[in-house]
XYZ file of C-alpha atoms in Angstrom:
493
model
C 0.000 0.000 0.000
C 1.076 3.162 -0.955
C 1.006 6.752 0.887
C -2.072 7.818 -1.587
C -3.888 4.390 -0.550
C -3.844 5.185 2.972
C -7.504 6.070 3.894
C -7.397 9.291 5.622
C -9.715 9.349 8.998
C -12.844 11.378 9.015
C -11.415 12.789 11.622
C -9.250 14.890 10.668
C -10.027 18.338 9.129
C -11.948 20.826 10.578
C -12.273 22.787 14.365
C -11.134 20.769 17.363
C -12.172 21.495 20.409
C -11.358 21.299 23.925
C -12.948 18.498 26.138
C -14.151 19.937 29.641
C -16.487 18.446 31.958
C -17.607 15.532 28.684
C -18.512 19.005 26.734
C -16.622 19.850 23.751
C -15.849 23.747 23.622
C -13.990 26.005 21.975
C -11.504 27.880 23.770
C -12.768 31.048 25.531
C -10.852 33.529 23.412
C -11.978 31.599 19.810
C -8.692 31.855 19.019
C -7.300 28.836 17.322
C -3.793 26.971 16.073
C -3.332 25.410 12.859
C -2.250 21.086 13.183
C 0.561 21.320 10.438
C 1.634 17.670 8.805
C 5.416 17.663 8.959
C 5.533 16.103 6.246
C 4.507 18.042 4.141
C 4.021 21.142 6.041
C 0.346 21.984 4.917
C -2.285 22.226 7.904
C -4.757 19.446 8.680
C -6.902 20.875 11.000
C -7.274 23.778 13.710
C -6.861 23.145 17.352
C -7.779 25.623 20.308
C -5.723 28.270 21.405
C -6.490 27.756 25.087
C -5.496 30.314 27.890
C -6.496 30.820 31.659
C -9.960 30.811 31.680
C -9.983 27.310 29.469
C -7.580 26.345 32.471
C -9.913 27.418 34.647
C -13.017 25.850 33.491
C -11.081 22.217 32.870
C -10.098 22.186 36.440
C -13.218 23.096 38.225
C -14.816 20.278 35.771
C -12.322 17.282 37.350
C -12.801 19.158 40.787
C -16.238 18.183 40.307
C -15.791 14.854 39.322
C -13.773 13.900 42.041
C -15.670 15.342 44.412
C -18.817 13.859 42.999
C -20.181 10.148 41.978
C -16.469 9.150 40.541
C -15.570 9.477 44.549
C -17.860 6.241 44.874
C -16.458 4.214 42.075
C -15.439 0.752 43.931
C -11.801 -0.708 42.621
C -13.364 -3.337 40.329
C -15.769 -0.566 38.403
C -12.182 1.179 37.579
C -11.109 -1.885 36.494
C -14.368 -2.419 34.257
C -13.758 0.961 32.491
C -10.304 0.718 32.258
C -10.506 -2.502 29.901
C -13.678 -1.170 28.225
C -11.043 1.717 27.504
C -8.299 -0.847 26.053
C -11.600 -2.814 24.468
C -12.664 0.514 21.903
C -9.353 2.100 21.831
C -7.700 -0.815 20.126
C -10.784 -1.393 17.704
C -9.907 1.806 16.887
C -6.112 1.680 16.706
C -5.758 1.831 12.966
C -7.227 5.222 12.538
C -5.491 6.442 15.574
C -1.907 5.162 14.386
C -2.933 7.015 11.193
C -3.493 10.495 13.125
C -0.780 10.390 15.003
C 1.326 9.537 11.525
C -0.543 12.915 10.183
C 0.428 14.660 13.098
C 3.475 14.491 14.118
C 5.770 12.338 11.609
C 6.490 9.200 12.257
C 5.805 6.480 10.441
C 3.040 3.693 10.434
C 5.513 0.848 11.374
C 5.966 2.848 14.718
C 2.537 4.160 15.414
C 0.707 0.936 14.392
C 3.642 -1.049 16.950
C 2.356 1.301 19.730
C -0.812 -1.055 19.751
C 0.255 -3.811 21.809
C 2.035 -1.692 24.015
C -1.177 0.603 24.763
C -2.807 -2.542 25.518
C -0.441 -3.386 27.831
C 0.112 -0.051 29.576
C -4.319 -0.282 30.390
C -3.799 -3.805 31.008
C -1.063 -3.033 33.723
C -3.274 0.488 35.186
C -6.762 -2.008 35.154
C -4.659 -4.566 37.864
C -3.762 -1.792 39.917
C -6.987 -0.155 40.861
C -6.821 -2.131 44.097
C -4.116 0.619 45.310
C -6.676 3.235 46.087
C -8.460 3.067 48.972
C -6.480 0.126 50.497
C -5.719 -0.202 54.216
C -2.984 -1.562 56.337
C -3.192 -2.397 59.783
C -0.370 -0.551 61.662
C 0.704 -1.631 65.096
C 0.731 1.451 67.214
C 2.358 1.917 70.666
C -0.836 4.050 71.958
C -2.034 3.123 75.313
C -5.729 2.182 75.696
C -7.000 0.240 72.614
C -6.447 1.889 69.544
C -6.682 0.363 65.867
C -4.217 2.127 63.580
C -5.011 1.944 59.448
C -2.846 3.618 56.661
C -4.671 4.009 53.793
C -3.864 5.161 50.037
C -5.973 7.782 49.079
C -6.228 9.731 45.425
C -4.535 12.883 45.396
C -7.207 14.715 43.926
C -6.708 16.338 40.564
C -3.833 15.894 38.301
C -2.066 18.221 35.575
C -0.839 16.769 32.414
C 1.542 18.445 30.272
C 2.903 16.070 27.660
C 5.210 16.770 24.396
C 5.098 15.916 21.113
C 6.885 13.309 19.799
C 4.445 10.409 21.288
C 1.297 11.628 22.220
C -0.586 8.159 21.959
C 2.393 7.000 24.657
C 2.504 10.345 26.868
C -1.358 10.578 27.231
C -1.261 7.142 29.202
C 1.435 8.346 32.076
C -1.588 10.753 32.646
C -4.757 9.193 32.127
C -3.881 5.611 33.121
C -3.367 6.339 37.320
C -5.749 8.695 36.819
C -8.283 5.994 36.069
C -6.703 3.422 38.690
C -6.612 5.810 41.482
C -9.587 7.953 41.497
C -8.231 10.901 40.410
C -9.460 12.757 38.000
C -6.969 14.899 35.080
C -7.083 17.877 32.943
C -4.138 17.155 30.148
C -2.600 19.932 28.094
C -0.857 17.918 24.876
C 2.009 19.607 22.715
C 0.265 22.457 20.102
C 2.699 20.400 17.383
C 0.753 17.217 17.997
C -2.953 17.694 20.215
C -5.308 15.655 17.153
C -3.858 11.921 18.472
C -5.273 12.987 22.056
C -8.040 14.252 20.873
C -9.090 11.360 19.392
C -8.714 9.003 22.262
C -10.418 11.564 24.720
C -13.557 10.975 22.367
C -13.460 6.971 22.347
C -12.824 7.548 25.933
C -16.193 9.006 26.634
C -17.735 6.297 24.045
C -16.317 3.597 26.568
C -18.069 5.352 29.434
C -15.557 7.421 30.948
C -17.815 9.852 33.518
C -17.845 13.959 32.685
C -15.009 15.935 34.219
C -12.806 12.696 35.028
C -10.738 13.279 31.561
C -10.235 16.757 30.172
C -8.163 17.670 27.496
C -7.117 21.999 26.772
C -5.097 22.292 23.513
C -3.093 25.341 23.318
C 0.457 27.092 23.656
C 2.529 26.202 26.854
C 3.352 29.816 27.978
C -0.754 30.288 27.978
C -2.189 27.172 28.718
C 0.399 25.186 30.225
C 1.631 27.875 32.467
C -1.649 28.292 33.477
C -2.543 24.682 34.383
C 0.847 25.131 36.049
C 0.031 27.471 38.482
C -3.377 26.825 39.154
C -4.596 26.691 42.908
C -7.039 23.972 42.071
C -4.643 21.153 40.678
C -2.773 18.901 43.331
C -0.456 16.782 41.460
C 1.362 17.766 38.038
C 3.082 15.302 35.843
C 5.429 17.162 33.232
C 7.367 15.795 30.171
C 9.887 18.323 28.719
C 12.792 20.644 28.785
C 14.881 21.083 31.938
C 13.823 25.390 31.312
C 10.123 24.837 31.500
C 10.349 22.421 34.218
C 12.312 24.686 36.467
C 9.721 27.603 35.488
C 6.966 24.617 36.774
C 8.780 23.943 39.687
C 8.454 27.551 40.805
C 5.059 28.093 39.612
C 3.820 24.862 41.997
C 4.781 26.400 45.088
C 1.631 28.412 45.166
C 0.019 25.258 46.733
C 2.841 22.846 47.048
C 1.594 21.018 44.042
C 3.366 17.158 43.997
C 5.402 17.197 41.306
C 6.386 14.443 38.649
C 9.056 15.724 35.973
C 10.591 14.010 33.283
C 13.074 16.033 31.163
C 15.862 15.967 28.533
C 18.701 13.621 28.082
C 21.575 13.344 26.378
C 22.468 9.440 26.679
C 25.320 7.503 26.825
C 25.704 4.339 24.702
C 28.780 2.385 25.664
C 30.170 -0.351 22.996
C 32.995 -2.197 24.868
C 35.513 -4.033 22.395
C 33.854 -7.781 22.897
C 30.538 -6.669 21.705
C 29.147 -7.907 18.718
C 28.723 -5.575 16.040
C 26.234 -6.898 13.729
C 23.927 -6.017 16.536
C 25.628 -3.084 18.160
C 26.093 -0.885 14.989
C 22.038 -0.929 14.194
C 21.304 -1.166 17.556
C 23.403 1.781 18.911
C 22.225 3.579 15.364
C 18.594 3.000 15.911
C 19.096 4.209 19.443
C 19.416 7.668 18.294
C 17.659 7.714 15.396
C 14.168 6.036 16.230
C 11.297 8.545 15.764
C 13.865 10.842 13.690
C 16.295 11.148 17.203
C 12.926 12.981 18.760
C 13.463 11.001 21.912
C 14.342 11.691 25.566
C 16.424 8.180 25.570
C 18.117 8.689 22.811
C 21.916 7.322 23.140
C 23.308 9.969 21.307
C 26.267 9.629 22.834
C 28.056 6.452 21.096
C 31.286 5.979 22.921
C 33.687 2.898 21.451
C 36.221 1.250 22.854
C 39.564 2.457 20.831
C 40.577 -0.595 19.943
C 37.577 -1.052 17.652
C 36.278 2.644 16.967
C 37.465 2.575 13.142
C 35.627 -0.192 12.314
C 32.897 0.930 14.436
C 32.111 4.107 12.315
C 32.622 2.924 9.171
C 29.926 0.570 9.685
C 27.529 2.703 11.394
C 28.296 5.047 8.315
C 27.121 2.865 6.019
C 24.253 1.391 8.014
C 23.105 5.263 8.468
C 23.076 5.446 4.528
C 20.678 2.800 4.446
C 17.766 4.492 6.747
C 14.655 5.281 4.451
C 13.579 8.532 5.555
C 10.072 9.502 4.377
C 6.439 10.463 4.289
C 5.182 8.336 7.916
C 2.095 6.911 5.312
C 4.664 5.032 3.378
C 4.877 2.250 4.635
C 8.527 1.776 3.452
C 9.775 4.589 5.315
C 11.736 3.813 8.541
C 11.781 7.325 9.331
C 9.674 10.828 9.510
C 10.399 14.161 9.581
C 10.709 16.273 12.069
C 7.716 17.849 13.811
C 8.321 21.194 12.892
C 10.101 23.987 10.917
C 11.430 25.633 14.033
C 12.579 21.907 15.229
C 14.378 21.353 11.800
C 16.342 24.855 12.113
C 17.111 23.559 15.032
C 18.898 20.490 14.085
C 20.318 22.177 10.844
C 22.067 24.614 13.209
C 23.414 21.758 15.277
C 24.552 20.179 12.344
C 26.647 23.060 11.218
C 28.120 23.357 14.457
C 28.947 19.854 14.490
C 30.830 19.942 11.223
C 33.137 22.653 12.899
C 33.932 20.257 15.762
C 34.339 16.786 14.513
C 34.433 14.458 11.513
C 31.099 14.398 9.283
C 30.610 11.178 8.422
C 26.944 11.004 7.132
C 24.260 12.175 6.606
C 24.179 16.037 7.637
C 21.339 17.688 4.755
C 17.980 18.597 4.267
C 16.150 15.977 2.025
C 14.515 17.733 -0.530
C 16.753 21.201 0.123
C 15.267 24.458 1.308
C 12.393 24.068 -1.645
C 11.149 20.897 0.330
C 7.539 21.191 2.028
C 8.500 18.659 4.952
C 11.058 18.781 7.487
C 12.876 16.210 6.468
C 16.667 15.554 7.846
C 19.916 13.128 6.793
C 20.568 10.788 10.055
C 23.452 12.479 10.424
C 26.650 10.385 12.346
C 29.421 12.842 13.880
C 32.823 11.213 14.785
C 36.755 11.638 16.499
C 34.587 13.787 18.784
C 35.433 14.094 22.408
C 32.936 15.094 25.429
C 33.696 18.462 25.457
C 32.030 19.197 22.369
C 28.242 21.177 21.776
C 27.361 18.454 19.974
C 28.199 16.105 22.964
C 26.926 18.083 25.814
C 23.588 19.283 24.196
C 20.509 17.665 23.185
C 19.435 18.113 19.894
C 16.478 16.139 19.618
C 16.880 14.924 16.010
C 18.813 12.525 14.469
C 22.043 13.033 15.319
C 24.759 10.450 16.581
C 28.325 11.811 17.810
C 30.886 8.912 18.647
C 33.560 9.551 21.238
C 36.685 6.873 21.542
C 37.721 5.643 24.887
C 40.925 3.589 25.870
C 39.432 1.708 29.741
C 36.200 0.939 30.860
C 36.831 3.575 34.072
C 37.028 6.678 31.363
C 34.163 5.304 29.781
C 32.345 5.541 32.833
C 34.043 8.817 33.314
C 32.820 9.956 30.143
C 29.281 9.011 29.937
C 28.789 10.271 33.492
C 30.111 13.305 32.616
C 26.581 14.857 31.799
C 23.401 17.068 33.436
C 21.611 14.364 32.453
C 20.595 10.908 33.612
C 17.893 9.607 31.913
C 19.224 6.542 30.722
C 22.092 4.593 28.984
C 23.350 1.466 27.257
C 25.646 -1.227 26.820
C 27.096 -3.269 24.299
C 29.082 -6.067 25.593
C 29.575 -9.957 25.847
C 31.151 -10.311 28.787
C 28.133 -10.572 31.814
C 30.811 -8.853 34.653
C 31.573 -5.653 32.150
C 27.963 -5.376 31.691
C 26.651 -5.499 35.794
C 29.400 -3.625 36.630
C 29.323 -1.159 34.436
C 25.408 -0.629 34.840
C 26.116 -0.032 38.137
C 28.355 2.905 38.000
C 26.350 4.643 35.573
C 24.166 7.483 36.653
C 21.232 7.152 35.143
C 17.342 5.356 35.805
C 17.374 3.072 32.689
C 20.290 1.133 31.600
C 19.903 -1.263 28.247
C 22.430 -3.904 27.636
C 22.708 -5.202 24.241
C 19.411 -3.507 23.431
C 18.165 -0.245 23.369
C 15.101 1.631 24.041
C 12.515 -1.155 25.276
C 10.270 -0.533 28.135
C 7.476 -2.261 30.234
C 5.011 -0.093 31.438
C 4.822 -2.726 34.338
C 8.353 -1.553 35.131
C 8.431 2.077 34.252
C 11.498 4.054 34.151
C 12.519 7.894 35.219
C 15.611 9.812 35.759
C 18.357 11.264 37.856
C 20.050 14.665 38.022
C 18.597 17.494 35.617
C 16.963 14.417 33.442
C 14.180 14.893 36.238
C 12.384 13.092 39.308
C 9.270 10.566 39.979
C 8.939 7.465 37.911
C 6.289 6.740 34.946
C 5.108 3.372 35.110
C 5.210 0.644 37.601
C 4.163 0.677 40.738
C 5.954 3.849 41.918
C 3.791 5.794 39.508
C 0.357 4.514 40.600
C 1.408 5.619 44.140
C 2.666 9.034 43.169
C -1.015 9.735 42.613
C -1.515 8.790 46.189
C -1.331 9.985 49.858
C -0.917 8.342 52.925
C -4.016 8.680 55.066
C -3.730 7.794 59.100
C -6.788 6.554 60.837
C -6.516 6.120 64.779
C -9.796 4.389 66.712
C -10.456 4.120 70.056
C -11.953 1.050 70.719
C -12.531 2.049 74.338
């Protein structure tokens, strides 16, 4: 099937609006944003340009809805909804893959792949509904006859902010505890990529999710998402993003002490020790910074290679860059997008050029299609004889961009890739089992892949360390982040 045989959804085109309280509304102002396709730059639809008052009708909606009949929802009718959730959202999942292809870039091979993992991220939030609202006996020291309980109680409501280079995966770190716990959410998605949530807020309601417990305001960060920021009425905010808007929501949350969850840039180490095997390190490490056009917080953009085998290690990964397809998402023989945006690809161009000044170009590096090109398409671009000092080293770029860096022991490695802000995650390429737990240990970051890269349970989760954030997504930790500790003494006198 080709790009033109693709059938479009119905959709897309037209006004979107915001969801608040299970009404959809434009925003207050009537302002709107145009939904551009990066690939080929032409708008698809119009979005809401959201501000303050949007805010503050979204919140008082999920304020309501906790307050009100969701408060009474038992464990097992969360569980119910959650899987009639997962039950319409992946007899839907062809036309949402197909949005989120329109919408942000990437291609159907990844968004159509997100399908089993959606159904195992509502899956995983359905079995832990339980959480909320369960009780331990605690053995006090009171005298008389006391009973002691600690329970786990929802939070109250959460604020989403979530980028965009995965909406149909960043909506679920929001709505999914939301659902288990009892909390209710008002989610602000990227303006570069809103449609994908859009969608899913609307099969959500057709699978029964009550008024007010989901609410979705499109719009521009520094209106919107500053606003949902700082907003009295919102208890717990989760926040995907750069390290300069999270500091700006750290400050705004201390209006009410908001609970904070914050997961930020990276710019990852991926370690190839001289055993490894290269037919699966080169496309492995590669594909670690290039997946979703390098538009990853994971990425390993960092490659560093032992010495001993660096040569041999770039001239391979050269040539295995040279063989990425880079294309239109609805072609199903693309392996690669474009980049979201315009401003994202003058972004990466000017990395790019600042890269050639520092090390050894050697792939990749142009526009495809030049300057007269609709889409923001970019080479996968491989930098090398680069050391750690570098911009193109100590920066994320968020495209697809690899810069190798040679190392002579295993301790500068380590040196080297914990030489960083960052500590999002990392990887390893090695056959020898003691390289690979020791060296796991001594990095500094919350995900470490060894002779993989980029895989993740939801069941398991992962977060960072350092400026790459705090909290976890997934897991267990994650379901109890939108939780409190509640003490309850009786006398049984």
């Amino acid at each position: 099937m080709t790009s033109a045989q693709v059938q479009i959804p119905a959709f897309v085109g037209g006004e979107k609006k915001n969801l608040i309280g299970g009404r959809w509304v434009p925003a207050a102002s009537g302002e709107t944003i145009d939904a551009i396709n990066p690939a080929t730059g032409a708008p698809i639809a119009t979005i809401a340009a959201s501000g303050p008052a949007d805010v503050d009708a979204a919140v008082a909606a999920a304020r309501a809805a906790f307050e009100g009949e969701w408060s009474r929802w038992t464990p097992h009718e969360r569980r119910k909804l959650i899987l009639r959730v997962h039950d319409v959202l992946l007899d839907n999942f062809e036309e949402l893959a197909t949005i989120e292809t329109l919408d942000m870039g990437a291609p159907l091979a990844r968004t159509r792949g997100l399908k089993e993992w959606t159904s195992q991220v509502l899956q995983f939030y359905a079995g832990q509904t339980a959480l909320a609202g369960s009780a331990t006996p605690a053995q006090n020291s009171l005298p008389g006859d006391f009973l002691s309980l600690k329970y786990l109680a929802p939070v109250g409501v959460v604020g989403g902010v979530i980028p965009w280079n995965g909406p149909l995966i960043g909506l679920w770190w929001i709505f999914g505890p939301a659902l288990a716990t009892g909390c209710t959410a008002v989610l602000k998605p990227a303006e570069d990529a809103s449609l994908s949530v859009l969608r899913v807020a609307e099969l959500m309601q057709e699978a029964g999710v009550p008024d007010g417990v989901i609410n979705v305001v499109t719009g521009y960060g520094a209106q919107a998402g500053a606003a949902l920021a700082e907003h009295p009425g919102v208890d717990r905010i989760a926040f995907t993003g750069s390290v300069g808007t999270a500091q700006s929501i750290v400050r705004a949350s201390a209006g009410n002490l908001k609970r904070l969850q914050l997961e930020l840039g990276g710019k990852s180490p991926d370690i190839v020790f001289a055993d490894a095997d290269l037919d699966k390190a080169v496309p492995g490490a590669a594909m670690g910074v290039f997946t979703n056009t390098g538009q990853v917080c994971v990425a390993g953009t960092r490659i560093l290679v032992e010495r001993s085998i660096h040569d041999e290690f770039v001239a391979r990964l050269g040539e295995f860059t040279k063989t990425v397809r880079v294309g239109d998402g609805l072609d199903p023989q693309s392996q690669l997008g474009p980049l979201i945006s315009q401003r994202q690809l003058e972004r990466v161009r000017k990395y790019i050029e600042i890269g050639s000044g520092e090390a050894r170009l050697v792939a990749g590096g142009e526009r495809i299609g030049g300057d007269k090109s609709a889409g923001f398409y970019i080479e996968p671009t491989v930098f090398a004889n680069a050391h750690n000092d570098m911009v193109i080293a100590r920066e994320e770029i968020f495209g697809p961009v690899a810069t190798v860096i040679p190392f002579d022991t295993h301790d500068e490695a380590i040196a080297i890739a914990n030489d960083t802000p960052y500590g999002l995650a990392g990887g390893l390429w090695t056959q020898n089992l003691g390289t690979a737990h020791k060296a796991s240990q001594a990095l500094h970051a919350g995900t470490i892949w060894v002779n993989c890269y980029g895989v993740l349970d939801p069941s398991i989760g992962f977060g960072g360390t350092k400026q790459s954030g705090y909290g976890w997504k997934g897991g267990r930790e994650h379901v109890e982040g939108y939780l409190y500790p509640k003490a309850v003494y009786l006398n049984l006198d």
